[in-house]
Amino acid sequence: MVINRSVIRGVGAYLPKKVMTNHDLAKLVDTTDEWIVARSGIRQRHIAADGENTSDLAIAAAHQALVRAKIDPVDIDLVICATATPDRTFPATAVRVQAGLGVTKGAAFDIQAVCSGFVYALTTADNFLKTGQFRRALVIGAETFSRILDWEDRSTCVLFGDGAGAVVLEAEPQHGEREDRGILATRIRSDGRYEDLLYVDGGPSSTKTVGHLRMNGREVFRHAVQKISGVIEETLVATGFAADEIDLFVPHQANQRILNGIAKKLGVAPEKIVITLDNHGNTSAASIPLALNHAFEEHLIKEGSLVLMEAMGGGFTWGAVLARW
Ligand code: ACO
């Protein structure tokens, strides 16, 4: 059976130049490097410069992905930007990225699923490519979380950072088998009953302000391991793969302890997990493509690698994608 698969042709990333270490943070709030490393695994984060917007980060990451894919921007017909920190309330950051890159056909829109945004965006692009409506997609995760943090709240400001990552997807006819290249399965979920555990306390319609991130960290932690493990298991069952057949586990980079818990529950070998959160903290929708980019640059990922991605974020939203590179 011939079917269209969304094959990943290129990956790119961008981190702002300014680095803020845990020691820098300890000068702002009552915290220590030891506490942050022990509770989260994070050592530093990157912070966007004044005037550097989410779309600037996104354009830099997307440009690198396009160059590596050897695909011209004029041949892209879908741009999806996953972000919870758009440049403006409207238009979508994706259309600013579209214009900045010189993409002139097709459609561009944002997806708002917070830390699960990249998984949601990949799922959406994959469905458009599979049906044949679009042929080449840019899928970006880009965030400037430094703009929505309460820099006096030590329980949240130590965990997040800014950054962007992108992949170029191209539809390619495959055989409909588990050996195919491209995206093999996607699963997305949400449950709005958990909004109060992780949210931003502002918005154009409610307060006419941007607001700050608020989180009940202990409760988020409790749900994360259970919900993410569940959706990964569903993805594996749908494709008939066992956890030990995964070549590379590329999770949302929220917290080292969450990743350890998931790996233990699923029986994923620690050396197969890509970890980048020590360098950039939790960059929300940008964290999976940043980790993919790291895996690519470090030659951990090669053509044929079976790659499992997963994320959970505010909402709650969560999901997983299984792809062969
Ligand atoms: N430095 C020093 N002490 C701190 C800090 C800090 N930055 N922040 C909180 N504390 C203190 C608290 O005040 C508390 O003190 P008390 O015992 O005197 O009251 C103590 O440390 C313990 O606080 P807890 O919140 O219970 O600490 P916990 O072990 O739960 O760790 C953390 C907190 C790291 C936020 C953890 O709950 C966590 O990782 N949760 C997951 C959150 C997450 O990753 N969210 C990302 C978005 S969702 C996602 O991406 C999956």
mmCIF file with all atom_site columns, N, CA, C and O in Angstrom, residues 83 209 221 311:
data_model
loop_
_atom_site.group_PDB
_atom_site.id
_atom_site.type_symbol
_atom_site.label_atom_id
_atom_site.label_alt_id
_atom_site.label_comp_id
_atom_site.label_asym_id
_atom_site.label_entity_id
_atom_site.label_seq_id
_atom_site.pdbx_PDB_ins_code
_atom_site.Cartn_x
_atom_site.Cartn_y
_atom_site.Cartn_z
_atom_site.occupancy
_atom_site.B_iso_or_equiv
_atom_site.pdbx_formal_charge
_atom_site.auth_seq_id
_atom_site.auth_comp_id
_atom_site.auth_asym_id
_atom_site.auth_atom_id
_atom_site.pdbx_PDB_model_num
ATOM 1  N N  . THR A 1 83  ? 4.084  28.180 19.622 1.00 0.00 ? 83  THR A N  1
ATOM 2  C CA . THR A 1 83  ? 4.581  29.159 20.600 1.00 0.00 ? 83  THR A CA 1
ATOM 3  C C  . THR A 1 83  ? 3.480  29.566 21.575 1.00 0.00 ? 83  THR A C  1
ATOM 4  O O  . THR A 1 83  ? 2.306  29.653 21.205 1.00 0.00 ? 83  THR A O  1
ATOM 5  N N  . THR A 1 209 ? -3.590 42.181 29.857 1.00 0.00 ? 209 THR A N  1
ATOM 6  C CA . THR A 1 209 ? -2.142 42.210 30.101 1.00 0.00 ? 209 THR A CA 1
ATOM 7  C C  . THR A 1 209 ? -1.548 40.897 29.602 1.00 0.00 ? 209 THR A C  1
ATOM 8  O O  . THR A 1 209 ? -2.284 39.959 29.268 1.00 0.00 ? 209 THR A O  1
ATOM 9  N N  . PHE A 1 221 ? 4.621  17.751 38.334 1.00 0.00 ? 221 PHE A N  1
ATOM 10 C CA . PHE A 1 221 ? 5.573  16.629 38.351 1.00 0.00 ? 221 PHE A CA 1
ATOM 11 C C  . PHE A 1 221 ? 4.817  15.297 38.472 1.00 0.00 ? 221 PHE A C  1
ATOM 12 O O  . PHE A 1 221 ? 5.089  14.339 37.742 1.00 0.00 ? 221 PHE A O  1
ATOM 13 N N  . ALA A 1 311 ? 6.048  15.136 24.955 1.00 0.00 ? 311 ALA A N  1
ATOM 14 C CA . ALA A 1 311 ? 5.998  16.380 25.726 1.00 0.00 ? 311 ALA A CA 1
ATOM 15 C C  . ALA A 1 311 ? 4.714  16.453 26.548 1.00 0.00 ? 311 ALA A C  1
ATOM 16 O O  . ALA A 1 311 ? 3.719  15.787 26.239 1.00 0.00 ? 311 ALA A O  1
#
